[in-house]
Coordinates of C-alpha atoms in Angstrom, one line a residue:
Chain A
M1 CA -45.3 -2.5 31.2
L2 CA -45.5 1.1 32.7
V3 CA -45.0 -0.4 36.2
D4 CA -41.9 -2.0 34.9
L5 CA -40.6 1.2 33.4
I6 CA -41.2 3.0 36.6
R7 CA -39.6 0.3 38.6
S8 CA -36.5 0.1 36.3
L9 CA -36.2 4.0 36.4
G10 CA -36.3 3.8 40.2
R11 CA -33.8 1.1 40.3
Y12 CA -31.6 3.0 37.9
G13 CA -32.0 6.3 40.2
L14 CA -31.3 4.4 43.3
S15 CA -28.0 2.9 42.2
Q16 CA -27.1 6.2 40.8
I17 CA -27.6 7.8 44.2
S18 CA -25.7 5.0 46.0
F19 CA -22.9 5.3 43.6
L20 CA -22.5 9.1 44.3
G21 CA -22.8 8.5 48.0
R22 CA -20.1 5.7 47.8
M23 CA -17.9 7.8 45.7
G24 CA -18.3 10.6 48.4
I25 CA -17.4 8.3 51.0
F26 CA -14.5 6.9 49.3
F27 CA -13.2 10.7 48.7
Y28 CA -13.5 11.3 52.3
H29 CA -11.3 8.3 53.1
M30 CA -8.9 9.1 50.4
V31 CA -8.3 12.6 51.8
R32 CA -8.2 11.4 55.4
G33 CA -5.4 9.3 54.4
L34 CA -3.5 12.5 53.8
A35 CA -3.1 12.8 57.6
R36 CA -0.4 10.0 57.6
A37 CA 1.3 11.8 54.4
P38 CA 4.8 11.9 55.9
R39 CA 5.1 8.0 56.2
K40 CA 4.0 8.1 52.4
F41 CA 7.1 9.6 51.1
W42 CA 8.5 6.6 49.4
P43 CA 5.4 5.1 48.0
T44 CA 4.4 8.5 46.7
M45 CA 7.8 8.9 45.1
R46 CA 7.3 5.4 43.5
Q47 CA 3.9 6.6 42.1
V48 CA 5.3 10.0 40.7
L49 CA 7.9 7.8 38.9
F50 CA 5.2 5.4 37.6
I51 CA 3.0 8.2 36.5
G52 CA 5.8 10.2 34.9
S53 CA 7.6 7.3 33.0
K54 CA 4.1 6.0 31.6
S55 CA 3.0 9.4 30.3
L56 CA 6.1 11.5 29.4
F57 CA 6.5 10.2 26.0
V58 CA 2.8 10.2 25.0
I59 CA 2.4 13.7 26.3
S60 CA 5.2 15.1 24.7
F61 CA 4.3 13.3 21.5
T62 CA 0.4 14.7 21.7
A63 CA 1.9 18.1 22.8
V64 CA 4.1 18.6 19.8
F65 CA 1.2 17.8 17.3
T66 CA -1.2 19.7 19.3
G67 CA 1.1 22.6 19.0
M68 CA 1.7 22.1 15.3
V69 CA -2.1 22.1 14.6
L70 CA -2.6 25.1 16.5
G71 CA 0.3 26.9 14.6
L72 CA -1.4 25.8 11.5
Q73 CA -5.1 26.7 12.2
G74 CA -3.9 29.9 14.0
Y75 CA -1.9 31.0 11.0
Y76 CA -4.7 30.6 8.5
T77 CA -7.3 32.1 10.8
L78 CA -5.2 34.9 12.0
S79 CA -3.9 35.7 8.5
R80 CA -7.5 36.4 7.5
F81 CA -7.5 39.3 9.9
G82 CA -4.1 40.3 9.2
A83 CA -3.0 39.3 12.6
K84 CA -0.2 36.8 12.0
G85 CA 1.9 38.6 14.7
M86 CA -0.5 37.3 17.3
L87 CA 0.1 33.7 16.4
G88 CA 2.5 33.1 19.5
A89 CA 0.1 34.5 21.7
A90 CA -2.8 32.5 20.3
V91 CA -0.9 29.2 20.6
A92 CA 0.3 29.9 24.1
L93 CA -2.8 31.0 25.5
S94 CA -4.9 28.0 24.1
L95 CA -2.3 25.7 25.4
I96 CA -1.7 27.3 28.9
R97 CA -5.4 28.0 29.6
E98 CA -7.0 25.1 28.1
L99 CA -5.4 22.3 26.0
G100 CA -2.3 21.8 28.2
P101 CA -4.2 21.0 31.5
A102 CA -7.1 19.0 29.6
L103 CA -5.2 17.0 27.3
A104 CA -2.3 16.2 29.7
A105 CA -4.7 14.9 32.3
I106 CA -6.7 12.7 29.5
M107 CA -3.3 11.5 28.5
V108 CA -2.5 10.4 32.1
T109 CA -5.9 8.9 32.5
G110 CA -5.3 6.7 29.5
R111 CA -1.8 5.7 30.4
A112 CA -1.4 5.6 34.2
G113 CA -4.8 6.0 35.3
S114 CA -6.1 2.8 33.5
A115 CA -3.0 0.9 34.9
M116 CA -3.9 2.0 38.3
C117 CA -7.5 1.0 37.8
A118 CA -6.5 -2.3 36.7
E119 CA -3.8 -2.9 39.5
I120 CA -6.3 -2.1 42.2
G121 CA -9.0 -4.1 40.4
I122 CA -6.8 -7.1 40.5
M123 CA -6.2 -6.5 44.1
R124 CA -9.8 -6.5 44.6
I125 CA -10.6 -9.7 42.9
E126 CA -7.7 -11.6 44.4
E127 CA -8.8 -10.5 48.0
Q128 CA -5.7 -8.4 48.6
I129 CA -7.8 -5.5 49.6
D130 CA -9.6 -7.7 52.1
A131 CA -6.3 -9.1 53.3
L132 CA -5.2 -5.3 54.0
E133 CA -8.4 -4.7 56.0
C134 CA -7.9 -7.9 58.0
M135 CA -4.4 -6.7 58.8
A136 CA -5.9 -3.7 60.3
V137 CA -4.4 -1.6 57.5
D138 CA -6.7 1.0 56.0
P139 CA -6.4 0.3 52.2
H140 CA -7.4 3.8 51.4
A141 CA -4.3 5.3 53.2
Y142 CA -2.3 2.5 51.8
L143 CA -3.2 2.3 48.4
I144 CA -4.9 5.4 47.3
T145 CA -3.2 8.3 49.3
P146 CA 0.3 7.7 47.8
R147 CA -1.4 7.9 44.2
L148 CA -3.3 10.9 45.0
L149 CA -0.1 12.8 46.3
A150 CA 1.9 11.6 43.3
S151 CA -0.7 12.8 41.0
L152 CA -0.9 16.1 42.6
I153 CA 2.9 16.5 41.9
A154 CA 3.2 14.8 38.5
I155 CA 0.2 16.1 36.4
P156 CA 1.1 19.8 37.0
L157 CA 4.6 19.0 36.0
L158 CA 3.6 16.9 33.0
T159 CA 0.9 19.8 32.1
A160 CA 3.9 22.3 32.1
I161 CA 6.1 20.0 29.9
F162 CA 2.8 19.8 27.6
D163 CA 2.7 23.4 27.4
V164 CA 6.4 24.0 26.5
V165 CA 6.6 21.2 24.1
G166 CA 3.2 22.5 22.6
I167 CA 4.5 25.8 22.1
F168 CA 7.6 24.5 20.5
G169 CA 5.2 22.6 18.2
G170 CA 3.5 26.0 17.3
Y171 CA 6.8 27.8 16.6
L172 CA 8.0 25.1 14.4
V173 CA 5.0 25.2 12.1
G174 CA 4.3 29.1 12.4
V175 CA 7.8 30.1 12.2
A176 CA 10.0 27.5 10.5
L177 CA 7.3 26.2 8.1
L178 CA 5.1 29.1 7.3
G179 CA 7.5 32.1 7.9
T180 CA 5.9 34.1 10.8
N181 CA 8.7 36.3 12.3
P182 CA 10.2 34.6 15.0
G183 CA 10.6 37.9 17.1
A184 CA 7.0 38.7 16.7
F185 CA 6.0 35.0 17.7
I186 CA 8.1 35.3 21.0
T187 CA 7.2 39.0 22.0
G188 CA 3.6 38.3 21.2
M189 CA 3.6 35.5 23.5
E190 CA 5.4 37.5 26.1
K191 CA 3.1 40.4 26.1
T192 CA -0.3 38.5 26.1
V193 CA 0.4 35.7 28.7
E194 CA 0.0 36.8 32.2
W195 CA 0.3 35.3 35.6
N196 CA -3.6 34.7 35.5
D197 CA -3.4 32.5 32.7
V198 CA -0.7 30.4 34.1
H199 CA -2.7 30.3 37.5
M200 CA -5.7 29.1 35.7
G201 CA -3.8 26.3 34.1
I202 CA -2.3 25.2 37.4
V203 CA -5.6 25.4 39.3
K204 CA -6.8 23.2 36.5
S205 CA -4.2 20.6 36.4
L206 CA -4.7 20.1 40.1
I207 CA -8.3 19.6 40.0
F208 CA -8.0 17.2 37.1
S209 CA -5.4 15.3 39.0
V210 CA -7.8 14.8 42.0
L211 CA -10.6 13.9 39.5
V212 CA -8.2 11.2 37.6
I213 CA -7.3 9.5 40.8
W214 CA -10.5 9.6 42.4
I215 CA -12.3 8.0 39.5
C216 CA -9.8 5.5 38.5
T217 CA -9.0 4.1 41.9
Y218 CA -12.5 4.2 42.9
K219 CA -13.4 2.1 40.0
G220 CA -10.6 -0.4 40.7
Y221 CA -11.5 -0.4 44.3
F222 CA -15.1 -1.6 43.8
T223 CA -14.4 -3.8 40.9
G224 CA -17.3 -6.3 41.0
V225 CA -18.5 -5.3 44.3
D226 CA -21.9 -4.4 42.9
K227 CA -22.4 -7.7 41.2
G228 CA -20.7 -9.7 44.0
Y229 CA -18.6 -11.6 41.2
F230 CA -15.1 -11.2 41.0
G231 CA -13.9 -12.5 37.8
P232 CA -11.0 -11.1 35.5
E233 CA -13.5 -9.6 33.0
E234 CA -14.7 -7.3 35.9
V235 CA -11.2 -5.7 35.8
S236 CA -11.3 -4.8 32.1
R237 CA -14.8 -3.5 32.5
A238 CA -13.8 -1.2 35.5
T239 CA -10.8 -0.1 33.6
T240 CA -12.7 1.0 30.6
E241 CA -15.4 2.8 32.6
A242 CA -12.7 4.6 34.5
V243 CA -11.2 6.0 31.6
V244 CA -14.4 6.9 29.9
L245 CA -15.8 8.5 33.1
A246 CA -12.5 10.3 34.1
S247 CA -12.1 11.7 30.6
V248 CA -15.8 13.0 30.5
A249 CA -15.3 14.2 34.0
I250 CA -12.1 16.2 33.0
L251 CA -13.9 17.9 30.1
V252 CA -17.1 18.7 32.1
S253 CA -15.1 20.2 34.9
D254 CA -13.0 22.1 32.4
Y255 CA -15.9 24.0 31.4
A256 CA -17.1 24.4 34.9
V257 CA -13.7 25.7 36.2
T258 CA -13.0 28.0 33.2
S259 CA -16.7 29.5 33.6
I260 CA -16.0 30.1 37.4
M261 CA -12.4 31.6 36.9
L262 CA -13.3 33.9 33.9
Chain B
M1 CA -13.3 -16.2 81.1
S2 CA -11.0 -18.9 79.5
D3 CA -14.0 -21.4 79.0
S4 CA -16.3 -18.8 77.3
P5 CA -16.3 -18.9 73.7
F6 CA -14.1 -16.7 71.6
I7 CA -17.0 -15.8 69.2
A8 CA -20.7 -16.4 69.6
L9 CA -23.2 -15.9 66.9
Q10 CA -27.0 -15.5 67.7
K11 CA -29.5 -15.7 65.1
L12 CA -27.3 -14.3 62.3
N13 CA -29.1 -13.3 59.2
S14 CA -27.2 -12.1 56.1
Y15 CA -28.4 -10.8 52.7
Y16 CA -26.6 -10.1 49.4
G17 CA -28.8 -7.4 48.0
S18 CA -32.2 -9.0 48.6
R19 CA -31.1 -12.5 48.6
Q20 CA -30.9 -14.2 51.7
I21 CA -27.6 -16.1 52.2
L22 CA -27.6 -17.0 55.8
H23 CA -30.7 -17.9 58.0
E24 CA -30.6 -17.8 61.8
I25 CA -27.1 -18.9 62.2
E26 CA -26.2 -19.8 65.6
C27 CA -22.9 -21.3 66.8
T28 CA -19.9 -20.6 68.8
I29 CA -16.1 -20.6 68.2
P30 CA -14.5 -22.0 71.3
R31 CA -11.0 -20.9 72.5
R32 CA -7.9 -22.8 71.6
K33 CA -9.9 -25.3 69.5
I34 CA -9.8 -26.1 65.8
T35 CA -13.5 -25.3 64.6
V36 CA -14.1 -26.5 60.9
I37 CA -17.0 -25.1 59.1
M38 CA -18.0 -27.3 56.2
G39 CA -20.5 -27.5 53.3
I40 CA -20.8 -27.8 49.6
S41 CA -19.9 -24.7 47.6
G42 CA -22.7 -22.0 47.8
C43 CA -24.0 -23.3 51.2
G44 CA -22.9 -19.8 52.6
K45 CA -19.9 -20.9 54.5
S46 CA -17.7 -18.2 52.8
T47 CA -20.1 -15.6 53.8
L48 CA -20.1 -16.8 57.4
L49 CA -16.5 -16.5 57.2
R50 CA -16.8 -12.8 56.0
H51 CA -18.8 -12.1 59.0
L52 CA -16.4 -13.6 61.4
I53 CA -13.5 -11.5 60.1
G54 CA -15.6 -8.3 60.1
L55 CA -15.4 -7.8 56.2
K56 CA -19.2 -8.0 56.0
P57 CA -21.2 -5.9 58.7
T58 CA -23.4 -7.6 61.1
E59 CA -26.3 -6.2 62.9
A60 CA -26.3 -5.5 66.6
G61 CA -27.0 -8.6 68.7
E62 CA -25.9 -11.1 66.0
M63 CA -22.3 -11.7 66.8
S64 CA -20.1 -11.1 69.8
I65 CA -16.4 -11.5 70.2
E66 CA -15.4 -12.2 73.8
G67 CA -19.0 -11.0 74.9
K68 CA -18.7 -7.7 73.1
D69 CA -21.2 -7.0 70.5
V70 CA -19.5 -6.7 66.9
G71 CA -22.5 -4.7 65.7
T72 CA -21.6 -1.9 68.0
F73 CA -17.8 -1.9 67.2
D74 CA -16.5 1.4 66.1
E75 CA -13.3 1.7 63.8
S76 CA -11.0 1.5 66.8
D77 CA -12.5 -1.6 68.3
M78 CA -12.5 -3.3 64.8
R79 CA -8.8 -2.4 64.5
A80 CA -8.1 -4.0 68.0
Y81 CA -9.8 -7.1 66.9
R82 CA -8.1 -7.4 63.7
M83 CA -4.6 -6.9 65.4
R84 CA -5.4 -10.1 67.3
M85 CA -6.4 -12.0 64.2
G86 CA -4.6 -13.6 61.0
V87 CA -6.5 -14.6 57.9
L88 CA -5.3 -16.9 55.2
F89 CA -7.4 -16.3 52.0
Q90 CA -8.1 -18.8 49.4
G91 CA -5.7 -17.8 46.9
G92 CA -3.0 -16.5 49.4
A93 CA -3.8 -12.9 48.4
L94 CA -0.3 -12.0 48.4
F95 CA 0.6 -8.4 47.2
N96 CA 2.1 -8.8 43.8
S97 CA 4.4 -5.8 44.0
L98 CA 6.2 -7.3 46.9
T99 CA 8.5 -10.3 47.4
V100 CA 7.4 -13.1 49.7
A101 CA 9.7 -11.8 52.6
Q102 CA 8.2 -8.3 52.2
N103 CA 4.8 -9.6 52.1
V104 CA 5.2 -11.4 55.5
A105 CA 6.9 -8.4 56.8
T106 CA 4.0 -5.9 55.8
P107 CA 1.9 -6.2 59.0
L108 CA 5.0 -5.9 61.2
K109 CA 6.1 -2.9 59.2
V110 CA 2.8 -1.1 59.4
H111 CA 2.1 -1.9 63.3
T112 CA 5.3 -2.1 64.9
R113 CA 8.4 0.0 65.4
L114 CA 10.6 -3.1 65.3
A115 CA 13.9 -2.7 63.4
D116 CA 14.2 -3.7 60.0
S117 CA 16.7 -6.5 60.9
T118 CA 14.4 -7.9 63.5
I119 CA 11.4 -7.9 61.2
A120 CA 13.7 -9.8 58.7
I121 CA 14.4 -12.4 61.1
M122 CA 10.7 -12.7 62.2
A123 CA 9.5 -13.2 58.4
A124 CA 12.4 -15.7 57.8
I125 CA 11.0 -17.6 61.1
K126 CA 7.6 -17.5 59.7
L127 CA 8.6 -18.6 56.2
H128 CA 10.7 -21.5 57.8
L129 CA 7.6 -22.5 59.6
V130 CA 5.7 -22.9 56.5
G131 CA 8.5 -24.5 54.5
L132 CA 9.5 -21.6 52.1
T133 CA 12.8 -20.5 53.4
G134 CA 14.1 -20.9 49.7
A135 CA 11.6 -18.6 48.3
A136 CA 12.0 -15.6 50.4
D137 CA 13.0 -13.3 47.8
R138 CA 10.8 -14.6 44.9
M139 CA 7.8 -12.5 43.6
P140 CA 4.3 -14.1 44.2
S141 CA 4.0 -14.6 40.3
Q142 CA 6.8 -16.9 40.4
L143 CA 5.3 -19.2 43.0
S144 CA 3.0 -22.0 42.6
G145 CA -0.5 -22.1 43.9
G146 CA 0.3 -24.3 46.9
M147 CA 3.2 -22.0 47.8
R148 CA 1.3 -18.8 47.6
K149 CA -1.1 -20.3 50.1
R150 CA 1.8 -21.2 52.3
A151 CA 3.2 -17.8 51.9
G152 CA -0.3 -16.3 52.7
L153 CA -0.3 -18.5 55.9
A154 CA 3.2 -17.2 56.8
R155 CA 1.8 -13.7 56.4
A156 CA -1.3 -14.5 58.4
L157 CA 0.9 -15.7 61.3
A158 CA 3.3 -12.7 61.0
M159 CA 1.8 -11.0 64.0
D160 CA 1.5 -14.1 66.3
P161 CA -2.4 -13.9 66.1
E162 CA -4.6 -15.2 68.7
I163 CA -7.2 -16.3 66.2
L164 CA -6.5 -17.7 62.8
F165 CA -9.0 -18.0 60.0
V166 CA -8.1 -20.4 57.0
D167 CA -10.3 -20.2 53.7
E168 CA -10.1 -23.7 52.0
P169 CA -6.7 -24.6 53.1
S170 CA -6.3 -27.6 50.8
S171 CA -8.0 -26.7 47.8
G172 CA -5.8 -26.9 44.8
L173 CA -2.8 -28.5 46.9
D174 CA -1.3 -31.5 46.2
P175 CA -2.2 -34.2 48.9
I176 CA 1.4 -34.1 50.5
T177 CA 1.4 -30.3 50.9
A178 CA -2.1 -30.3 52.1
A179 CA -1.3 -32.8 54.7
G180 CA 1.7 -30.6 55.9
L181 CA -0.6 -27.7 56.1
D182 CA -2.9 -29.9 58.3
D183 CA -0.1 -30.9 60.5
L184 CA 1.1 -27.2 60.9
I185 CA -2.5 -26.1 61.9
L186 CA -2.7 -28.9 64.5
E187 CA 0.7 -27.9 65.8
L188 CA -0.3 -24.3 66.1
R189 CA -3.2 -25.2 68.1
E190 CA -1.3 -27.4 70.4
T191 CA 1.8 -25.4 71.0
L192 CA 0.5 -21.9 71.0
G193 CA -3.1 -22.7 72.0
M194 CA -4.2 -20.5 68.9
T195 CA -7.9 -20.4 68.1
I196 CA -8.4 -21.7 64.8
V197 CA -11.3 -21.6 62.2
V198 CA -11.1 -23.4 59.0
V199 CA -13.5 -23.4 56.2
T200 CA -13.3 -26.3 53.9
H201 CA -15.2 -28.7 51.8
E202 CA -12.5 -31.5 51.9
L203 CA -13.8 -34.2 54.3
E204 CA -10.5 -36.0 54.9
S205 CA -8.6 -33.0 56.1
A206 CA -11.6 -31.8 58.0
F207 CA -11.9 -35.0 60.1
R208 CA -8.1 -35.0 60.7
I209 CA -8.0 -31.6 62.4
A210 CA -11.3 -30.7 63.7
D211 CA -12.2 -30.4 67.5
Q212 CA -15.6 -29.2 66.5
M213 CA -17.5 -29.2 63.2
I214 CA -20.2 -27.0 61.8
V215 CA -21.9 -28.7 58.7
M216 CA -23.7 -25.8 56.8
D217 CA -26.5 -26.5 54.0
A218 CA -28.3 -23.8 52.0
G219 CA -27.5 -21.1 54.4
K220 CA -28.5 -22.9 57.5
I221 CA -26.5 -25.1 60.1
L222 CA -27.3 -28.7 59.4
V223 CA -25.4 -30.0 62.5
A224 CA -22.7 -28.8 64.7
G225 CA -20.6 -30.9 67.2
A226 CA -17.5 -33.1 67.8
P227 CA -16.3 -35.1 64.6
E228 CA -17.6 -38.4 66.0
E229 CA -21.1 -36.9 66.7
I230 CA -21.2 -35.8 63.0
K231 CA -20.0 -39.0 61.9
S232 CA -22.8 -40.8 63.7
N233 CA -25.4 -38.3 62.5
R234 CA -28.2 -40.0 60.6
D235 CA -29.7 -36.7 59.1
P236 CA -30.0 -37.8 55.3
R237 CA -28.3 -34.5 54.1
V238 CA -25.4 -35.0 56.5
V239 CA -25.0 -38.6 55.4
Q240 CA -25.3 -37.6 51.8
F241 CA -22.6 -34.9 52.3
L242 CA -20.3 -37.4 54.1
E243 CA -20.7 -40.0 51.7
R244 CA -20.0 -37.6 48.8
R245 CA -23.1 -38.7 46.9
A246 CA -24.3 -36.1 44.2
D247 CA -27.6 -34.7 44.4
E248 CA -30.1 -36.6 42.8
R249 CA -30.8 -35.3 39.4
R250 CA -34.5 -36.1 38.9
T251 CA -35.5 -33.0 41.1
E252 CA -34.3 -30.6 38.4
D253 CA -36.0 -32.5 35.5
E254 CA -39.0 -30.2 35.3
S255 CA -37.1 -26.9 35.1
Y256 CA -34.7 -28.6 32.4
M257 CA -37.8 -29.7 30.4
A258 CA -39.2 -26.0 30.9
S259 CA -35.7 -24.5 29.6
L260 CA -35.5 -26.9 26.7
L261 CA -39.1 -26.2 25.5
G262 CA -39.6 -22.4 26.4
G263 CA -42.1 -23.2 29.1
R264 CA -44.5 -25.1 27.2
K265 CA -46.0 -28.1 28.5
V266 CA -45.9 -30.8 26.0
E267 CA -47.3 -34.3 26.6
C268 CA -45.8 -37.1 24.8
E269 CA -46.7 -40.7 24.7
I270 CA -44.9 -43.5 23.0
E271 CA -47.2 -45.9 21.2
E272 CA -46.1 -49.5 21.1
Chain C
M1 CA 10.8 -4.3 79.8
Q2 CA 14.2 -3.9 81.3
F3 CA 17.4 -5.6 81.6
D4 CA 20.5 -5.4 83.6
V5 CA 24.2 -6.4 82.9
Q6 CA 26.6 -8.0 85.3
K7 CA 30.2 -9.4 84.8
P8 CA 30.6 -12.1 87.3
Q9 CA 34.1 -13.1 86.2
P10 CA 36.2 -11.9 83.2
G11 CA 35.0 -13.6 80.0
R12 CA 31.6 -14.2 81.3
L13 CA 28.5 -11.9 80.9
L14 CA 25.0 -12.1 82.6
V15 CA 22.3 -10.3 81.3
R16 CA 18.9 -10.6 83.0
L17 CA 15.9 -9.6 81.2
E18 CA 12.8 -8.9 82.9
G19 CA 9.2 -8.2 81.6
V20 CA 7.5 -9.3 78.6
L21 CA 9.5 -9.7 75.5
D22 CA 7.0 -9.0 72.8
R23 CA 6.7 -6.8 69.6
N24 CA 5.8 -3.8 71.7
A25 CA 8.9 -4.1 74.1
V26 CA 11.5 -5.2 71.7
P27 CA 12.0 -1.9 69.9
S28 CA 12.8 0.0 73.1
I29 CA 15.5 -2.4 74.4
R30 CA 17.1 -3.9 71.2
K31 CA 19.6 -1.4 70.6
K32 CA 20.9 -1.0 74.2
L33 CA 20.9 -4.8 74.8
L34 CA 22.9 -5.6 71.7
S35 CA 25.3 -2.7 72.1
A36 CA 25.7 -4.0 75.7
I37 CA 26.4 -7.5 74.6
R38 CA 28.8 -6.4 71.9
K39 CA 30.7 -4.0 74.2
N40 CA 31.2 -6.4 77.1
V41 CA 31.7 -9.7 75.3
S42 CA 35.2 -10.9 74.9
E43 CA 36.6 -13.6 72.5
G44 CA 35.9 -17.1 73.6
G45 CA 33.7 -15.9 76.4
V46 CA 30.2 -16.9 77.6
V47 CA 27.2 -14.7 77.5
S48 CA 24.3 -15.8 79.6
L49 CA 20.8 -14.7 78.9
D50 CA 18.5 -15.2 82.1
L51 CA 15.0 -15.3 80.9
S52 CA 13.5 -16.6 84.3
R53 CA 11.7 -13.2 84.7
A54 CA 10.7 -12.9 81.2
P55 CA 8.4 -16.0 80.6
E56 CA 6.2 -14.4 77.9
M57 CA 7.6 -13.8 74.6
D58 CA 6.5 -13.8 71.0
T59 CA 8.2 -14.1 67.8
A60 CA 9.7 -10.7 68.3
G61 CA 11.4 -11.8 71.3
V62 CA 12.7 -15.0 69.5
A63 CA 14.0 -12.7 66.8
L64 CA 15.9 -10.6 69.3
L65 CA 17.5 -13.6 70.8
V66 CA 18.5 -14.7 67.3
E67 CA 20.0 -11.2 67.0
A68 CA 21.8 -11.5 70.3
L69 CA 23.1 -14.9 69.1
E70 CA 24.4 -13.3 65.9
S71 CA 26.3 -10.5 67.7
V72 CA 27.6 -13.0 70.2
S73 CA 28.8 -15.6 67.8
G74 CA 30.3 -12.8 65.8
C75 CA 32.8 -12.4 68.6
H76 CA 33.6 -16.2 68.7
S77 CA 31.8 -16.5 72.0
K78 CA 28.9 -18.7 73.4
L79 CA 25.5 -17.5 74.2
R80 CA 23.4 -19.4 76.8
L81 CA 19.8 -19.3 77.6
T82 CA 18.8 -19.9 81.1
G83 CA 15.6 -19.8 83.1
L84 CA 13.6 -20.5 79.8
S85 CA 10.0 -20.8 80.5
E86 CA 8.1 -23.8 79.3
K87 CA 5.9 -21.6 77.0
A88 CA 8.9 -19.7 75.4
G89 CA 10.7 -23.2 74.8
R90 CA 7.7 -24.2 73.1
L91 CA 7.6 -21.2 71.0
I92 CA 11.3 -21.8 70.0
R93 CA 10.7 -25.4 69.2
L94 CA 7.8 -24.3 67.1
T95 CA 9.9 -21.9 65.0
R96 CA 12.3 -24.8 64.7
L97 CA 15.3 -23.0 66.5
E98 CA 15.9 -25.4 69.3
Q99 CA 18.9 -26.6 67.5
V100 CA 20.3 -23.1 66.9
F101 CA 19.8 -22.3 70.9
G102 CA 20.9 -25.9 71.9
L103 CA 17.7 -26.8 73.6
K104 CA 17.2 -30.4 74.0
D105 CA 13.8 -32.3 74.0
A106 CA 10.9 -31.1 75.8
S107 CA 11.2 -32.9 79.0
Q108 CA 14.7 -31.5 79.9
S109 CA 15.3 -28.1 81.4
P110 CA 17.1 -26.0 78.9
E111 CA 20.8 -25.1 80.1

């Protein structure tokens, strides 16, 4: 019994180590593909369009409600301290520093990241990735690099849209519904939000874009490879794993980045 | 040099995890000949193919291409080898987001500086060769299985390879298309002197095209040689394979009983 | 890979190709070759491509010949391939273009 337990623990440990090692090598190949970035212009633009068109609606939608909730909660919390005038600042700061980058990245994971993982997973099970290798085409540079570049462009932009729409949502509830002074809302925001806050949001969204693409394409790329079995159900498994792992990674790294940058 | 084999395997052992798939494989792939690798499914022939096309790494000393050890290949050596080969995968492995013509053009676009119009003509030539002229602008999802396979062959031929690997050319094809594919493989060998390796379990097509045959069973080479030699071979496994007899069922009876009864030994007698 | 152009008589154009006509060589000469043909060809004329010093070709070479044929027939003139090596002839036959280039069966030398 005990031997079995130790053996399975060891096996688990080994598989985790090899997983991390393979992910590291995958990251190296992904970054190395950037050397040929100029030739990737059109494929990258197509991926920007893909990420943007997939996620824009859902991001605006979540953003407006996130802003509205922030406005509502902020109003009642701040009014306890008699600081209703700070509502604009509270909404804007929490969106720009925290919720905008994290939620936008999670939404992109759910919409575009999962689709990428499934697309690349299908390429794996249909031997298309093998075919690329046999054509002497580096599959990392061909498949992953344009997606990485595209997410580095699209996710910060989507984050900016999330912030703006979210602030609008907060304004809607705080000013139009609950009757805060509109001037106080805007000037409070203007006075408190500094370049440092925006900078933090941008850094976060860049880190998240790398994480999303790294994890989602990695999971798709190695669909079924561990089992040596390349059935369609492996694609759905890989996609689920990718979304869960990427979302967790975003939240964990969010904490890490915040603690480093503060 | 022209008489030396293109690829030579010496004592190739291959593992998947801790399971050994191939045992001490020794064979050669001669130049300008069609080599057919045969065997029932699960005999290791697909794994052997993956070694030959460099998708599964080989240890040093196990496989050499034109006398050079593949185990010591670095990235650029492997690239150079792959530029000379074409591979047709079982399902065609076409890229779903590209049209058939774009699929055929992909290796040319990546590896050459040819003008787009020249590439378009070359793709059209290859598609005509496999009889798919009308399907150039269709997406892979709109093609039947046989058409996908032929489009995959057109793409494998795009770079005028010296060596062509074909995985199960006739599986899932109707007999007429399959025969057409066999004819094309023969024609490529005859007119261009291409070295061709075909992995298949279809006996009829194998004997039609083979110059050399390798029959595999359970990860080992059962017998290798010219088709006539294979036909006259008296090894019971070879004869069984050639005569398409099913494995005798009795061998599995014991484990079958065990699985039914949860491993308990039961003895039962019938009294009359 | 190189080529030179001669005009032996009005209405006739002789292009002599030399070297290996493969996918590495074609990009460097394609533009010049096609524009040389287009510039010098006259209506109803004959363009001869002498391939006797270019016995080796691959599909890219055949595709270039097809493009040459296109630009020639665009001017209502004829293309003639001369000095075609046996190997190149086999490739053209394999690609089913023998009719397009007016090649006869394998035994006859193409003119």
